[in-house]
Coordinates of C-alpha atoms and ligand atoms in Angstrom, one line a residue:
M292 CA 0.0 0.0 0.0
A293 CA 1.6 3.2 -1.1
L294 CA -1.3 5.4 -2.3
V295 CA -1.1 7.9 0.5
P296 CA -2.8 11.2 1.5
M297 CA -1.0 14.1 -0.1
K298 CA -0.7 15.7 3.4
L299 CA 1.7 12.9 4.4
I300 CA 4.0 13.6 1.5
L301 CA 3.9 17.4 1.8
D302 CA 4.3 17.5 5.6
E303 CA 7.4 15.3 5.3
A304 CA 8.7 17.6 2.6
N305 CA 8.0 20.6 4.8
K306 CA 10.0 18.9 7.6
G307 CA 12.9 18.0 5.2
G308 CA 12.9 21.3 3.4
Y309 CA 12.5 19.9 -0.1
G310 CA 10.0 20.2 -3.0
V311 CA 7.8 17.5 -4.6
G312 CA 6.7 17.7 -8.2
A313 CA 3.0 17.3 -8.9
F314 CA 2.8 16.1 -12.5
N315 CA -0.4 16.1 -14.6
V316 CA -1.5 12.9 -16.4
N317 CA -4.0 12.1 -19.1
N318 CA -2.9 8.7 -20.3
M319 CA -1.0 5.6 -19.5
E320 CA 2.4 6.6 -20.9
Q321 CA 2.5 9.8 -18.8
L322 CA 1.7 7.9 -15.7
Q323 CA 4.2 5.2 -16.3
A324 CA 6.9 7.8 -17.0
I325 CA 6.2 9.6 -13.7
C326 CA 6.0 6.5 -11.5
D327 CA 9.1 4.9 -13.2
A328 CA 11.0 8.1 -12.6
A329 CA 9.9 8.2 -8.9
A330 CA 11.0 4.6 -8.5
E331 CA 14.3 5.1 -10.2
T332 CA 15.2 8.1 -8.0
S333 CA 13.4 6.8 -4.8
S334 CA 11.1 9.9 -4.7
P335 CA 7.7 10.5 -3.2
V336 CA 5.4 11.7 -6.0
I337 CA 2.1 13.5 -6.6
V338 CA 0.1 12.4 -9.7
Q339 CA -2.5 14.9 -10.6
V340 CA -5.6 14.8 -12.8
S341 CA -7.5 17.9 -14.0
R342 CA -11.2 18.0 -14.6
N343 CA -10.5 17.9 -18.3
A344 CA -8.3 14.9 -17.9
L345 CA -11.1 13.2 -15.9
K346 CA -13.4 13.8 -18.9
Y347 CA -10.8 12.7 -21.4
A348 CA -10.1 9.4 -19.6
D349 CA -13.5 8.1 -18.4
K350 CA -13.0 9.3 -14.8
G351 CA -12.3 6.1 -13.1
L352 CA -9.7 4.8 -15.6
L353 CA -6.9 7.1 -14.5
A354 CA -7.6 6.5 -10.8
A355 CA -7.5 2.7 -11.4
M356 CA -4.2 3.0 -13.2
V357 CA -2.6 5.1 -10.5
R358 CA -3.8 2.7 -7.9
Y359 CA -2.2 -0.2 -9.8
M360 CA 1.1 1.7 -10.1
A361 CA 1.2 2.7 -6.5
E362 CA -0.1 -0.4 -4.8
E363 CA 1.1 -3.2 -7.1
K364 CA 4.1 -2.0 -9.1
Y365 CA 5.8 0.4 -6.7
P366 CA 4.5 -0.1 -3.1
Q367 CA 7.8 1.4 -1.8
I368 CA 7.0 4.8 -3.4
P369 CA 4.6 7.2 -1.5
T370 CA 2.2 8.3 -4.2
A371 CA -0.7 10.7 -3.9
L372 CA -3.5 10.9 -6.4
H373 CA -4.7 14.5 -6.6
L374 CA -7.5 16.4 -8.3
D375 CA -5.9 19.5 -9.9
H376 CA -8.1 22.7 -10.0
G377 CA -11.3 21.1 -8.6
P378 CA -14.0 23.4 -9.9
D379 CA -16.9 22.6 -7.7
I380 CA -18.2 20.5 -4.7
E381 CA -19.7 17.9 -7.0
T382 CA -16.3 17.1 -8.5
I383 CA -14.7 17.0 -5.1
K384 CA -17.3 14.4 -3.9
E385 CA -16.8 12.4 -7.1
C386 CA -13.0 12.2 -6.7
C387 CA -13.3 11.2 -3.0
E388 CA -15.6 8.3 -4.1
L389 CA -13.1 7.4 -6.9
G390 CA -10.3 6.9 -4.3
F391 CA -8.3 10.1 -4.8
T392 CA -6.1 10.8 -1.8
S393 CA -6.2 14.6 -2.3
V394 CA -8.3 17.3 -4.0
M395 CA -7.8 20.9 -4.9
I396 CA -10.8 23.2 -4.5
D397 CA -10.0 26.1 -6.8
G398 CA -12.2 28.6 -4.9
S399 CA -10.3 31.6 -6.2
L400 CA -12.3 31.4 -9.4
D401 CA -16.0 31.0 -10.0
Y402 CA -16.2 28.2 -12.5
A403 CA -20.0 28.4 -12.9
T404 CA -19.7 31.9 -14.5
K405 CA -17.8 33.4 -17.5
D406 CA -17.1 37.0 -18.2
A407 CA -17.3 38.7 -21.7
N408 CA -13.8 37.3 -22.6
G409 CA -14.8 33.8 -21.7
A410 CA -12.7 33.9 -18.5
H411 CA -13.9 32.7 -15.1
P412 CA -14.2 35.7 -12.7
A413 CA -12.4 35.8 -9.3
R414 CA -14.4 34.9 -6.2
S415 CA -14.6 37.1 -3.2
F416 CA -12.5 36.2 -0.2
D417 CA -15.6 35.2 1.7
G418 CA -17.0 33.2 -1.2
N419 CA -13.6 31.4 -1.5
V420 CA -13.6 30.6 2.2
A421 CA -17.2 29.3 2.1
I422 CA -16.6 26.8 -0.8
T423 CA -13.2 25.7 0.5
R424 CA -14.7 25.0 4.0
E425 CA -17.4 22.9 2.4
A426 CA -14.7 21.0 0.4
V427 CA -12.6 20.4 3.5
A428 CA -15.6 19.0 5.5
I429 CA -16.4 16.5 2.8
A430 CA -12.8 15.5 1.9
H431 CA -11.6 15.2 5.4
S432 CA -14.5 12.8 6.2
Y433 CA -12.8 10.5 3.7
G434 CA -9.3 11.2 5.0
V435 CA -8.6 13.0 1.8
S436 CA -6.2 16.0 1.8
V437 CA -7.3 19.5 0.6
E438 CA -5.4 22.1 -1.3
G439 CA -7.0 25.6 -1.4
E440 CA -5.9 28.7 -3.4
I441 CA -5.7 32.3 -2.5
G442 CA -4.9 34.9 -5.2
T443 CA -5.1 34.2 -9.0
L444 CA -2.4 33.3 -11.4
G445 CA -0.9 35.7 -14.0
G446 CA 2.3 37.3 -15.2
I447 CA 3.6 40.3 -13.2
E448 CA 5.3 41.8 -16.2
D449 CA 2.6 41.5 -18.9
D450 CA 0.0 44.2 -18.4
T451 CA -2.9 42.4 -20.0
V452 CA -2.4 39.2 -18.0
A453 CA -1.5 41.1 -14.8
S454 CA -4.8 43.0 -14.9
A455 CA -6.6 39.7 -14.4
A456 CA -4.1 38.4 -11.9
H457 CA -4.0 39.0 -8.2
L458 CA -0.9 38.2 -6.3
T459 CA -1.4 36.6 -2.9
D460 CA -1.7 38.9 0.1
P461 CA 0.1 37.2 3.0
L462 CA -2.3 38.5 5.6
E463 CA -5.3 37.2 3.6
A464 CA -3.4 33.9 3.2
E465 CA -3.0 33.5 7.0
E466 CA -6.7 34.3 7.6
F467 CA -7.7 31.9 4.8
V468 CA -5.8 29.0 6.3
K469 CA -7.3 29.7 9.8
Q470 CA -10.8 29.9 8.5
T471 CA -10.7 26.9 6.1
G472 CA -8.6 24.1 7.8
I473 CA -6.9 23.3 4.5
D474 CA -3.7 21.1 4.3
A475 CA -1.9 22.9 1.5
L476 CA -2.2 26.4 0.0
A477 CA -1.6 27.5 -3.5
I478 CA -0.3 31.1 -3.7
A479 CA 0.1 33.4 -6.6
I480 CA 3.6 34.8 -7.0
G481 CA 3.5 35.8 -10.7
T482 CA 3.5 32.5 -12.5
S483 CA 0.9 31.5 -15.0
H484 CA -0.2 28.3 -16.7
G485 CA 1.0 27.3 -20.2
A486 CA 4.1 27.8 -22.3
Y487 CA 4.1 31.6 -22.6
K488 CA 4.6 32.8 -19.0
F489 CA 6.9 35.9 -19.6
P490 CA 7.6 38.2 -22.6
V491 CA 10.5 36.8 -24.5
G492 CA 13.9 38.6 -24.0
T493 CA 12.9 40.1 -20.6
E494 CA 14.1 39.2 -17.2
V495 CA 11.9 36.6 -15.5
K496 CA 10.6 38.1 -12.3
L497 CA 8.6 36.4 -9.5
A498 CA 7.4 37.8 -6.2
L499 CA 9.4 35.3 -4.2
D500 CA 9.3 37.4 -1.0
I501 CA 5.6 36.5 -0.8
I502 CA 6.7 32.9 -0.1
D503 CA 8.9 34.0 2.8
D504 CA 6.1 36.0 4.3
V505 CA 3.4 33.3 4.0
H506 CA 5.7 30.5 5.1
K507 CA 6.5 32.6 8.3
R508 CA 2.8 33.1 9.0
V509 CA 1.7 29.5 8.4
P510 CA 4.8 27.3 8.7
E511 CA 2.9 24.1 9.1
I512 CA 1.0 24.5 5.8
A513 CA 2.6 23.2 2.6
L514 CA 2.8 25.9 -0.1
V515 CA 2.0 25.2 -3.7
M516 CA 3.3 26.8 -6.9
H517 CA 1.1 26.5 -9.9
G518 CA 2.4 27.3 -13.4
S519 CA 5.9 25.9 -12.6
S520 CA 6.9 24.5 -16.0
S521 CA 10.4 25.6 -17.0
V522 CA 9.7 25.3 -20.7
P523 CA 13.2 24.1 -21.4
K524 CA 14.7 25.6 -24.5
H525 CA 15.9 22.2 -25.8
M526 CA 12.4 20.9 -25.7
V527 CA 10.9 23.9 -27.5
D528 CA 13.7 23.8 -30.1
E529 CA 13.1 20.1 -30.7
V530 CA 9.3 20.7 -31.2
N531 CA 10.0 23.5 -33.6
K532 CA 12.8 21.7 -35.4
Y533 CA 10.4 18.9 -36.3
G534 CA 7.7 21.1 -37.7
G535 CA 6.0 22.4 -34.6
K536 CA 5.1 26.0 -34.0
V537 CA 5.7 27.0 -30.4
P538 CA 7.4 30.4 -30.8
N539 CA 8.7 32.6 -28.0
A540 CA 7.8 30.2 -25.2
V541 CA 9.3 31.1 -21.8
G542 CA 8.9 29.3 -18.5
V543 CA 10.2 29.5 -14.9
P544 CA 14.0 28.8 -14.7
T545 CA 14.8 25.8 -12.6
A546 CA 17.1 27.9 -10.3
M547 CA 14.1 30.1 -9.4
I548 CA 12.0 27.0 -8.5
Q549 CA 14.9 25.9 -6.3
D550 CA 15.0 29.3 -4.7
A551 CA 11.2 29.1 -4.1
I552 CA 11.7 25.7 -2.5
K553 CA 14.3 27.1 -0.1
R554 CA 11.8 29.7 0.9
G555 CA 9.1 27.2 1.7
M556 CA 7.4 26.1 -1.5
R557 CA 6.7 22.4 -1.3
K558 CA 4.4 21.3 -4.2
V559 CA 5.6 22.2 -7.6
N560 CA 2.8 21.9 -10.3
I561 CA 4.0 20.9 -13.8
D562 CA 2.0 20.0 -16.9
T563 CA 3.3 22.0 -19.9
D564 CA 6.8 20.6 -19.8
G565 CA 5.4 17.0 -20.1
R566 CA 3.3 18.1 -23.0
L567 CA 6.4 19.6 -24.7
A568 CA 8.5 16.5 -24.1
I569 CA 5.9 14.2 -25.6
T570 CA 5.3 16.4 -28.6
A571 CA 9.0 16.7 -29.4
A572 CA 9.5 13.0 -29.2
I573 CA 6.5 12.1 -31.4
R574 CA 7.3 14.8 -34.0
K575 CA 10.9 13.5 -34.2
V576 CA 9.7 9.9 -34.9
F577 CA 7.1 11.2 -37.5
T578 CA 9.8 13.2 -39.3
E579 CA 12.5 10.6 -39.2
K580 CA 10.4 7.5 -39.7
P581 CA 7.4 8.6 -41.8
E582 CA 6.6 4.9 -42.5
A583 CA 6.0 4.2 -38.8
F584 CA 2.3 3.7 -37.8
D585 CA 2.5 1.5 -34.8
P586 CA 1.5 3.8 -31.9
R587 CA 4.1 2.1 -29.6
K588 CA 6.8 3.3 -32.0
Y589 CA 6.1 6.9 -31.1
L590 CA 4.4 6.7 -27.7
G591 CA 7.3 4.6 -26.4
P592 CA 9.9 7.3 -27.2
A593 CA 7.5 9.9 -25.8
R594 CA 7.3 8.0 -22.5
D595 CA 11.1 7.6 -22.4
A596 CA 11.5 11.4 -22.9
V597 CA 9.1 12.2 -20.1
R598 CA 10.8 9.8 -17.7
T599 CA 14.2 11.2 -18.4
W600 CA 13.0 14.8 -17.9
I601 CA 11.1 13.9 -14.6
I602 CA 14.2 12.2 -13.2
E603 CA 16.0 15.5 -13.7
E604 CA 13.2 17.4 -12.0
M605 CA 13.1 15.1 -9.0
K606 CA 16.9 15.6 -8.5
A607 CA 16.6 19.4 -9.0
F608 CA 13.8 19.7 -6.4
S609 CA 15.8 17.5 -3.9
T610 CA 12.9 15.0 -3.8
A611 CA 15.2 12.2 -4.8
G612 CA 16.1 9.7 -2.0
H613 CA 13.2 10.6 0.3
A614 CA 10.7 7.8 -0.6
G615 CA 11.9 5.5 2.2
D616 CA 12.0 8.2 5.0
Y617 CA 8.5 7.4 6.3
Q618 CA 5.8 4.8 6.6
P619 CA 2.6 5.0 4.5
V620 CA -0.5 6.3 6.3
S621 CA -3.9 5.1 5.1
L622 CA -7.0 7.3 4.4
E623 CA -8.7 5.5 7.3
E624 CA -5.9 6.6 9.7
M625 CA -6.1 10.1 8.3
K626 CA -9.9 10.1 8.8
K627 CA -9.3 9.4 12.5
R628 CA -6.6 12.1 12.8
Y629 CA -8.9 14.7 11.3
A630 CA -11.8 13.6 13.5
G631 CA -9.7 13.6 16.6
Ligands
LIG738 O1 -3.5 23.8 -14.6 C1 -4.0 23.3 -15.5 C2 -3.4 22.0 -16.0 O2 -2.4 22.3 -16.9 C3 -4.4 21.1 -16.6 O3 -4.8 21.4 -17.9 O4 -7.3 21.4 -18.0 O5 -6.0 21.1 -20.1 O6 -6.0 19.3 -18.4 P1 -6.1 20.8 -18.6
LIG739 P1 2.3 24.6 -16.2 O1 1.4 25.1 -17.2 O2 3.4 25.7 -15.9 O3 2.9 23.3 -16.4 O4 1.4 24.6 -14.8 C1 0.7 23.4 -14.5 C2 -0.2 23.6 -13.3 O5 -0.1 24.6 -12.6 C3 -1.2 22.6 -13.1 O6 -2.0 22.9 -12.0
LIG740 ZN1 -2.5 25.0 -11.9

C-alpha cells in the first residue's frame, strides 16, 4: 500500500525542506513515466488529474491505473492521487468516491460563471472561504487532503495578463488558512499556466518574497506553486525543429524554483513541460520515420522522454532519495486524525 494522502507527502517535505513535483496525467504513458522516474530516484510523488483529464479518460480509468502503479508496481513509493483545480463540490465528492487521496478546490475562481472574454471571474475572499470550508468538511470525512488557493495566477510583467491576476496577500493567506482548515495552500507569485509565461527577452521576475512572508505566518502549511513549468529551450527547439510552431515560449527557470523551495514552496505543479517532451519525441519519430504507424513506436519514445526529464526534476527539487523516509498512512488513519 503506497497510495497515501498528499498531506503525508507534503508534511514530510516541509520537515525536510525539499519540494515535490506534482505532474499532470491524461494517459498511461505519462503515468508510467512519472512512476518509473519516482522509483528510479526513490522519490515520493504526486500524480494529478485535471477536470478535463477526468473527462478525457473516463474518470475512473486514471484512478485505477494510478492505484495499480502505487499499490502493485511500486509499493515502496509514497504516491498521492490529486484532483488538480477542482471546480466545484460535486467534482470533489466524485473524486473522494473514486479513491483520490487529495483534492484541490479552486475557490479563487467562479467556474460556474464566465465574463465577456470567456474567463472565469475571481471569487470574493468570503466566497472562496465558504466553498473551501465545504470541500474540507467533505474531503476530510474520507481522510482526503485538501489544497486551497488564494490569489489568482498571471504574469507580473505582462499588463494584459496582470490586470486579471491578483498576487497573494500574505495577511489574507494567513486568515484563509485559519478559516478553512486546508492542508496545502496555492499562492500566486507571478507564474501563469502554459508555455508563454513571460515576454521573450525580458528578465523573469517572480514575487518570491511572498513565499517568505506566507511561510513565516503558516509554517505548518505546505505551499503550492502552480504554473511551474520551465519550458526548457531544448524541448521547444526540438518541437520547432520537427515542424512544430511554439514560438517565444518562456517558463520559470529551474534555479528560481529551487529558490522558491528554499523559501518554503513544497508542491511544484508541472503540466506544460510534459506536453512539450511528448510532442517533441513524437514529432521526431514522425519526421525521421514517416513509415511508422504502430503507436508504440512513437508513444514509447515519448514515454522515455518524459521519464528522463522527470528524473532531472526530482533531483533538482531534492525529492530524490526521500521515498523511504517514512511509513505510509492510510486514508482510514487520516480520517481518525482529522476527526480527533
Ligand atoms: O492547470 C491546468 C493544467 O495544466 C491542466 O490542464 O485542464 O488542459 O488538463 P487541462
Ligand atoms: P504549467 O502550465 O506551468 O505546467 O502549470 C501546471 C499547473 O499549474 C497545473 O495545476
Ligand atoms: Zn495549476
